[in-house]
XYZ file of N, CA and C in Angstrom:
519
model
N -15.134 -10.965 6.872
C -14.503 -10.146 7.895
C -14.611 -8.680 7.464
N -15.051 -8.243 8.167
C -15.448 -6.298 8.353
C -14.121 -5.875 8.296
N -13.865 -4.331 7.806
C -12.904 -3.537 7.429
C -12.227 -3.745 9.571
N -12.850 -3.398 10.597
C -12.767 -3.341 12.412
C -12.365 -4.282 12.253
N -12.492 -5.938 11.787
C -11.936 -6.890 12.460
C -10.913 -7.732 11.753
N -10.241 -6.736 10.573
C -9.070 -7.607 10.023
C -8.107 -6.811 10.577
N -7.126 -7.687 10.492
C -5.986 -7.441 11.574
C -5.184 -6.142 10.668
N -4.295 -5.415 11.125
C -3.697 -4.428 11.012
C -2.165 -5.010 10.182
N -2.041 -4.091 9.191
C -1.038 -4.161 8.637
C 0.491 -3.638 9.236
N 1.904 -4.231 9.073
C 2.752 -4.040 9.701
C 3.083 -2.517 9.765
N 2.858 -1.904 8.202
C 2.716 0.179 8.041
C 1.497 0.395 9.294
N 0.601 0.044 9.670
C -0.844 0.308 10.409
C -0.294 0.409 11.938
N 0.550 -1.201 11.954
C 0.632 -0.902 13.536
C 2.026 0.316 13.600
N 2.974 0.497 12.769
C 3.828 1.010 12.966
C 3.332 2.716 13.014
N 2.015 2.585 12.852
C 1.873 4.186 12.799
C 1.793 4.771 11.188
N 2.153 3.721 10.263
C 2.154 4.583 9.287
C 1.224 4.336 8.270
N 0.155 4.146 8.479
C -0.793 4.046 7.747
C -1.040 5.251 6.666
N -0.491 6.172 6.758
C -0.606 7.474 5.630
C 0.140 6.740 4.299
N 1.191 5.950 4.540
C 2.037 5.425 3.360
C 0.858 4.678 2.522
N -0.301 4.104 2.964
C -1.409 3.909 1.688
C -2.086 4.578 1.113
N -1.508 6.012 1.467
C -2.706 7.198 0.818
C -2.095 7.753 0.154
N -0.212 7.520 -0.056
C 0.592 8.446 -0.770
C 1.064 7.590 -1.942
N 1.428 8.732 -2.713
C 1.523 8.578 -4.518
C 3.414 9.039 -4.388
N 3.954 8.327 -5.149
C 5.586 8.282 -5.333
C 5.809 8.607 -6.847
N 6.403 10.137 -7.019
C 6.546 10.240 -8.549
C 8.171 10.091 -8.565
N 8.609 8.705 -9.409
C 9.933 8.340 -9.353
C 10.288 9.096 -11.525
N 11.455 9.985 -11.489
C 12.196 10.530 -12.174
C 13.114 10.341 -12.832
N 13.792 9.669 -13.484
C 14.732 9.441 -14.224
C 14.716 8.957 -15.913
N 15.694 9.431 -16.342
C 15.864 9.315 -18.331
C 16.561 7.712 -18.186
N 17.170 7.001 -16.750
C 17.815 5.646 -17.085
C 16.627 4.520 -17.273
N 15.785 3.850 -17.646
C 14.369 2.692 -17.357
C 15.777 1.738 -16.829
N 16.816 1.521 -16.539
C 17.185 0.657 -15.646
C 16.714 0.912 -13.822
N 17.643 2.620 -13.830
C 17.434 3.324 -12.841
C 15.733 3.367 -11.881
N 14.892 3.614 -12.675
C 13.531 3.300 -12.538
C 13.111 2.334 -12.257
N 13.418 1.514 -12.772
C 12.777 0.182 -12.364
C 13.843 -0.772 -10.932
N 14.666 -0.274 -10.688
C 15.372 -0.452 -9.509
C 14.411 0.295 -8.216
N 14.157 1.777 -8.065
C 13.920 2.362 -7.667
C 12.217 2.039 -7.422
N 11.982 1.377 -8.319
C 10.292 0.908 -8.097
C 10.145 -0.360 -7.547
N 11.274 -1.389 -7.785
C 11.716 -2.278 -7.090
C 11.987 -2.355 -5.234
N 12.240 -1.331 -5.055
C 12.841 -0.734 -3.808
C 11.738 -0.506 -3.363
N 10.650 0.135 -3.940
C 9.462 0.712 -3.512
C 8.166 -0.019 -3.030
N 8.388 -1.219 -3.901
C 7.605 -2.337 -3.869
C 7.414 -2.557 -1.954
N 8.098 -2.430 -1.294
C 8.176 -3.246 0.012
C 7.167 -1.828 0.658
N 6.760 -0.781 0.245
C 5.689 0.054 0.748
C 4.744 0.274 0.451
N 3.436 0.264 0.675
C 2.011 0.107 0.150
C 1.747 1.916 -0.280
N 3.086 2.379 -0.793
C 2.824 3.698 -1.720
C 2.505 3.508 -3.096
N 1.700 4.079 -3.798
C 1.332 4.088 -5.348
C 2.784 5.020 -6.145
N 3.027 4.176 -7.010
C 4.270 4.691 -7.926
C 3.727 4.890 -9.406
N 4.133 6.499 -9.842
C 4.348 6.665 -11.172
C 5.514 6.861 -11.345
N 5.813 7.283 -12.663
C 7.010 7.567 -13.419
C 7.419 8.443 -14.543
N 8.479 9.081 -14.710
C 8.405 9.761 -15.818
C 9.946 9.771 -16.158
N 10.135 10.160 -17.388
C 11.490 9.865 -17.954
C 12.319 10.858 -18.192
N 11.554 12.210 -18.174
C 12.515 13.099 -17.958
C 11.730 14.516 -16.964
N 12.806 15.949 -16.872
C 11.702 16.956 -16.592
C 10.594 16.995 -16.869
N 10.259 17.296 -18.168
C 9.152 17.844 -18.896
C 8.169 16.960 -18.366
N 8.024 15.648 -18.790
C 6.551 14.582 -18.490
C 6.819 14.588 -17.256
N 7.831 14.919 -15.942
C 7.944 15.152 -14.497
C 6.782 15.904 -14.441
N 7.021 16.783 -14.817
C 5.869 18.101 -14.382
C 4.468 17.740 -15.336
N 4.072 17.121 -15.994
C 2.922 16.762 -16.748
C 2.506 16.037 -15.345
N 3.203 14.892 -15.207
C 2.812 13.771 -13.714
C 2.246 14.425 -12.679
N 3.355 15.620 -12.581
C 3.059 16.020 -10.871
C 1.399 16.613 -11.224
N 0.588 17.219 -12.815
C -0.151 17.785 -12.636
C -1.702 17.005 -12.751
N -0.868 15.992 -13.004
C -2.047 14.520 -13.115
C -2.709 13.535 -12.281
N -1.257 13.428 -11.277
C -1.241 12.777 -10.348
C -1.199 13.397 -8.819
N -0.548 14.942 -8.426
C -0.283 14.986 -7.381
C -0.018 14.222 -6.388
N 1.572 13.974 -6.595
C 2.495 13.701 -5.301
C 2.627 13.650 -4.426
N 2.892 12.885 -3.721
C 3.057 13.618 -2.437
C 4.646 13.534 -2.067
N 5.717 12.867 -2.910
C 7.037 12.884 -3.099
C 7.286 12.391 -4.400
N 8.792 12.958 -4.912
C 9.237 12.994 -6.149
C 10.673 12.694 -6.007
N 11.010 11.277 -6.675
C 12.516 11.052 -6.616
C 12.920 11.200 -7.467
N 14.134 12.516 -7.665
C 14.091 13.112 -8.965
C 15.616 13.303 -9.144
N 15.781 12.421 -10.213
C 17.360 12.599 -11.010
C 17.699 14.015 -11.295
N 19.101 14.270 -11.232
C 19.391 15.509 -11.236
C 19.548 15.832 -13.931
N 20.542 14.684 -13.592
C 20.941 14.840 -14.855
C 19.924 14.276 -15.573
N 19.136 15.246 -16.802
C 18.302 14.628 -17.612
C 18.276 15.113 -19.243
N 17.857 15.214 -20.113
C 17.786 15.713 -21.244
C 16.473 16.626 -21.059
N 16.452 17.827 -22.057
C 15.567 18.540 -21.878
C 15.355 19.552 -20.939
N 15.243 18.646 -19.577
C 15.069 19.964 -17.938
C 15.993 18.745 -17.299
N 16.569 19.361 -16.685
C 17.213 18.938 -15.255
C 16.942 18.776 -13.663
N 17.018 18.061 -13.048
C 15.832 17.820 -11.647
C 16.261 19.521 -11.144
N 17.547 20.156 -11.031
C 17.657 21.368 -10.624
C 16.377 22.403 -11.421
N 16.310 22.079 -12.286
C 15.281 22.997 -13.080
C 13.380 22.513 -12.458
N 13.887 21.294 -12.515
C 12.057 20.970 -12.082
C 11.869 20.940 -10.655
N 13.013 20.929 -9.834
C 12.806 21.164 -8.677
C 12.382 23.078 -8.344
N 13.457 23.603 -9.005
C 13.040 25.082 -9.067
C 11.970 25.432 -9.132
N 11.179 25.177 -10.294
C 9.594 25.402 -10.621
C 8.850 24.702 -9.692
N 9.010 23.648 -9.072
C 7.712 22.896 -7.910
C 7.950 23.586 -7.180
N 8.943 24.306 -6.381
C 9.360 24.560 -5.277
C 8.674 26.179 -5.257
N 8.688 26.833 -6.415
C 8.413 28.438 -6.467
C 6.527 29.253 -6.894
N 6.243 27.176 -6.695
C 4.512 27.319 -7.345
C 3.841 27.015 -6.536
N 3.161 27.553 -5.687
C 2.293 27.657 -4.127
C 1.563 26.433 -4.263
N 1.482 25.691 -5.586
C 0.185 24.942 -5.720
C 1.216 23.501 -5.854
N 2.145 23.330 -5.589
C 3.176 22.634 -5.313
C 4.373 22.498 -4.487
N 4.736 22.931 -3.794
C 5.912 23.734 -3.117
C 6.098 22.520 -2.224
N 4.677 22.257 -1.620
C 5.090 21.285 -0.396
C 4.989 20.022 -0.756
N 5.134 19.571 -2.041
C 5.454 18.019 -2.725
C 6.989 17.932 -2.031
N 7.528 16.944 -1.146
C 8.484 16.549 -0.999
C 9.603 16.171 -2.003
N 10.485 16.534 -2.086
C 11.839 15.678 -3.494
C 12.634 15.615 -2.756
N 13.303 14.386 -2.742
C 14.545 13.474 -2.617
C 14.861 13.668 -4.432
N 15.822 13.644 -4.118
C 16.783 14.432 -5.338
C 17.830 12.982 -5.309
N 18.029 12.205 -5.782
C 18.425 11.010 -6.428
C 19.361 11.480 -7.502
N 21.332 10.986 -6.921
C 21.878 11.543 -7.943
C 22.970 10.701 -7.849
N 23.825 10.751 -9.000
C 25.272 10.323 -9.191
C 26.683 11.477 -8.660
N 25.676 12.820 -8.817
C 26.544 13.638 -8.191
C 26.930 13.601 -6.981
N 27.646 13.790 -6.575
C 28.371 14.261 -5.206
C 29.562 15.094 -4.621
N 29.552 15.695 -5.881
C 30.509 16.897 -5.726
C 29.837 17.522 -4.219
N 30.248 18.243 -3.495
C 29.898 19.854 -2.693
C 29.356 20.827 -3.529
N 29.666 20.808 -4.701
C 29.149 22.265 -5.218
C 27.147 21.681 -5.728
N 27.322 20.603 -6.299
C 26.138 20.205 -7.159
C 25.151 19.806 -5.274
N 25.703 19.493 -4.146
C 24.537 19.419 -3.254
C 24.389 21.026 -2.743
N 25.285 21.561 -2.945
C 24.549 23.244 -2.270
C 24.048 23.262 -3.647
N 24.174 23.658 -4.748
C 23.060 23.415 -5.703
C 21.580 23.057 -5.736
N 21.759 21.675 -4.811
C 20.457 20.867 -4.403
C 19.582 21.848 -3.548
N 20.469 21.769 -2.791
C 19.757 22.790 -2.068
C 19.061 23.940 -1.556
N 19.822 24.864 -2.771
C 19.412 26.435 -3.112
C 18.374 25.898 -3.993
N 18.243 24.832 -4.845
C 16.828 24.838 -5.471
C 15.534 24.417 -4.552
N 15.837 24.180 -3.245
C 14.735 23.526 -2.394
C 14.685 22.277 -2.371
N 15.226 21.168 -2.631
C 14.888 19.748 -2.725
C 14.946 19.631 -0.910
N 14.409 18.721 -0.666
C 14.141 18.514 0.760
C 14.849 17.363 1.223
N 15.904 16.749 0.049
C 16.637 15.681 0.854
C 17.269 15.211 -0.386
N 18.498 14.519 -0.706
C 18.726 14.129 -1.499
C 20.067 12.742 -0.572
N 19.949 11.549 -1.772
C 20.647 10.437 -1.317
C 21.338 10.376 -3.239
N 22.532 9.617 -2.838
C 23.868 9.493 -3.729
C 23.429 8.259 -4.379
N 23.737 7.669 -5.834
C 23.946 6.374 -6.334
C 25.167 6.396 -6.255
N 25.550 4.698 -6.119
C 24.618 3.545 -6.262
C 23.748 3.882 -5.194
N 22.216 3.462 -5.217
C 21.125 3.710 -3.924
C 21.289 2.634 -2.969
N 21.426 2.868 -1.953
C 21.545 1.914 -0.859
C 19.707 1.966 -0.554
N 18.768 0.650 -0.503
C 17.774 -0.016 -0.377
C 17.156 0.968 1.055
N 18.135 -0.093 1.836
C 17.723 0.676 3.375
C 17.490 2.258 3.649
N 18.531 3.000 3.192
C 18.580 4.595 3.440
C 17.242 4.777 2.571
N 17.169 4.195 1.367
C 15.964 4.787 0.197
C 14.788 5.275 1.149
N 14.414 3.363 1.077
C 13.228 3.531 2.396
C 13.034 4.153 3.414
N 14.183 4.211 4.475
C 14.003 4.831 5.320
C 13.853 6.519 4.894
N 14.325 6.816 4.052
C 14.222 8.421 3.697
C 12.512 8.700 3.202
N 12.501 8.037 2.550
C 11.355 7.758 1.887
C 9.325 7.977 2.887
N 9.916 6.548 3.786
C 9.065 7.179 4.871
C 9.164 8.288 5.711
N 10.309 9.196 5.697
C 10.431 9.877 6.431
C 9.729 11.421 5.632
N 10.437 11.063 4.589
C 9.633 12.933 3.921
C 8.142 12.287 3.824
N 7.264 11.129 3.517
C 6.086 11.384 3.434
C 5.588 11.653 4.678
N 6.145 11.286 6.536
C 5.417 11.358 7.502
C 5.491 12.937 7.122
N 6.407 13.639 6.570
C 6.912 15.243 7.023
C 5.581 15.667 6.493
N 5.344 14.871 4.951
C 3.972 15.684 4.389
C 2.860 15.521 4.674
N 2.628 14.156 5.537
C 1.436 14.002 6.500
C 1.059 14.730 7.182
N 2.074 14.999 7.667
C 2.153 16.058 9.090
C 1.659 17.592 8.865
N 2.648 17.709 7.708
C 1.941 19.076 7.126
C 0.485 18.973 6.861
N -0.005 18.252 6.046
C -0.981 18.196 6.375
C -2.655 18.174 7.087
N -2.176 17.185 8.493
C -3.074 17.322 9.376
C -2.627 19.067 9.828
N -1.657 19.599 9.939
C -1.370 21.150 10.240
C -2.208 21.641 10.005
N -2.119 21.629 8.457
C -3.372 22.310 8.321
C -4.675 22.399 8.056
N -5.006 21.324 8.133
C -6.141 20.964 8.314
C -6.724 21.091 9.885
N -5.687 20.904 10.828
C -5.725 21.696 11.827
C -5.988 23.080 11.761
N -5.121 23.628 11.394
C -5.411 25.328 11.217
C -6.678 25.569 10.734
N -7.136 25.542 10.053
C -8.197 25.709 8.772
C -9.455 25.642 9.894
N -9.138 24.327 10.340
C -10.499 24.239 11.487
C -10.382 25.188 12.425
N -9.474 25.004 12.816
C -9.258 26.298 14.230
C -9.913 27.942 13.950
N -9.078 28.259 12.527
C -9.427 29.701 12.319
C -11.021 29.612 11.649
N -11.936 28.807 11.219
C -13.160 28.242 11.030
C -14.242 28.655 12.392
N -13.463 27.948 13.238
C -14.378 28.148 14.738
C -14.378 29.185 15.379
N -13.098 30.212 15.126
C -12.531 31.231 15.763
C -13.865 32.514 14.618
N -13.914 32.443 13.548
C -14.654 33.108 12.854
C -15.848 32.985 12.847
N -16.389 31.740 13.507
C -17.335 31.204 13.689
C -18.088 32.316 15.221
N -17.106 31.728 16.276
C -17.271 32.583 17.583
C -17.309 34.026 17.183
N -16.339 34.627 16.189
C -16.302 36.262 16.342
C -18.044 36.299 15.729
N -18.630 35.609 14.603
C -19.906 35.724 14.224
C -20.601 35.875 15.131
N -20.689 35.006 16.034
C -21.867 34.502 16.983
C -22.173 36.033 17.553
N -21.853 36.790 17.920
C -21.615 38.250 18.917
C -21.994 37.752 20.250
N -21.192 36.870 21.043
C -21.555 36.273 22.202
C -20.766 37.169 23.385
N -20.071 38.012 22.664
C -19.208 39.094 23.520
C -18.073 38.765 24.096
N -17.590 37.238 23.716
C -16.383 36.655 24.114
C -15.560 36.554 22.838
N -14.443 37.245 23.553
C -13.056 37.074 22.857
C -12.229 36.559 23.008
N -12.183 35.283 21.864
C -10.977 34.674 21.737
C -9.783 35.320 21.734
N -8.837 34.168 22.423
C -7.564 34.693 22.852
C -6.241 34.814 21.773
N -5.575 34.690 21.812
C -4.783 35.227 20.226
C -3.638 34.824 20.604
């Protein structure tokens, strides 16, 4: 059976066929925590790494490129507030998605979350359902970004293309 005539996977018909092209960098110093969280993950045809604290976080993200990062706040060494800071302020990373995965839940530590840029964060204990569902949701966001611009790119391509040509027509703006 040809790649056309096998039947479509339940991510395929649902539209989400991007979830087989995306990489999951899961974060935490607990290997209980981790391996729950990869457990959880299992039910999506996303590729999962791992790392145990900041520091090998950011080795991963430069090995692997992400396309989301579930990233413990409390760690030894760097703190997800700290490694979120740096992805978030490095053009060549910025738009890696983080769900920020925490025990905190003070008010002060999620505006925290937030002034560092994390793009979503969920509370332990992890509820399964919310994971996932969050989960697919920041990668459609980075799909999306994506085709954007890859949209764009083409657009302003053709548009530079036409100003070349000297056909005396001007595109509209």
């Amino acid at each position: 059976m040809d790649e056309s005539t096998q039947p479509a996977t339940a991510a395929e018909q649902a539209g989400e066929s991007f979830l087989s092209q995306s990489t999951v960098l899961i974060v935490d110093d607990n290997p209980q925590n981790v391996e729950l969280l990869q457990a959880f993950l299992e039910a999506l045809p996303v590729r999962i790494v791992s790392a145990a604290d900041g520091i090998e976080a950011l080795e991963k993200v430069k090995e692997h490129s992400p396309d989301l990062i579930l990233l413990d706040i409390m760690m030894p060494r760097m703190s997800g507030f700290q490694v979120c800071r740096q992805l978030k302020s490095d053009p060549a990373t910025r738009d890696i998605q983080i769900l920020m995965v925490t025990a905190l839940n003070e008010l002060g530590d999620i505006e925290q979350a937030a002034e560092c840029g994390t793009d979503d964060f969920v509370s332990k204990p992890v509820n399964k359902l919310e994971l996932l569902t969050r989960v697919k949701s920041l990668l459609r966001v980075r799909h999306l970004k994506g085709e954007l611009e890859r949209a764009l790119t083409y657009l302003n391509e053709m548009e530079q293309d036409e100003d070349a040509s000297g056909d005396g027509i001007i595109p509209p703006r």
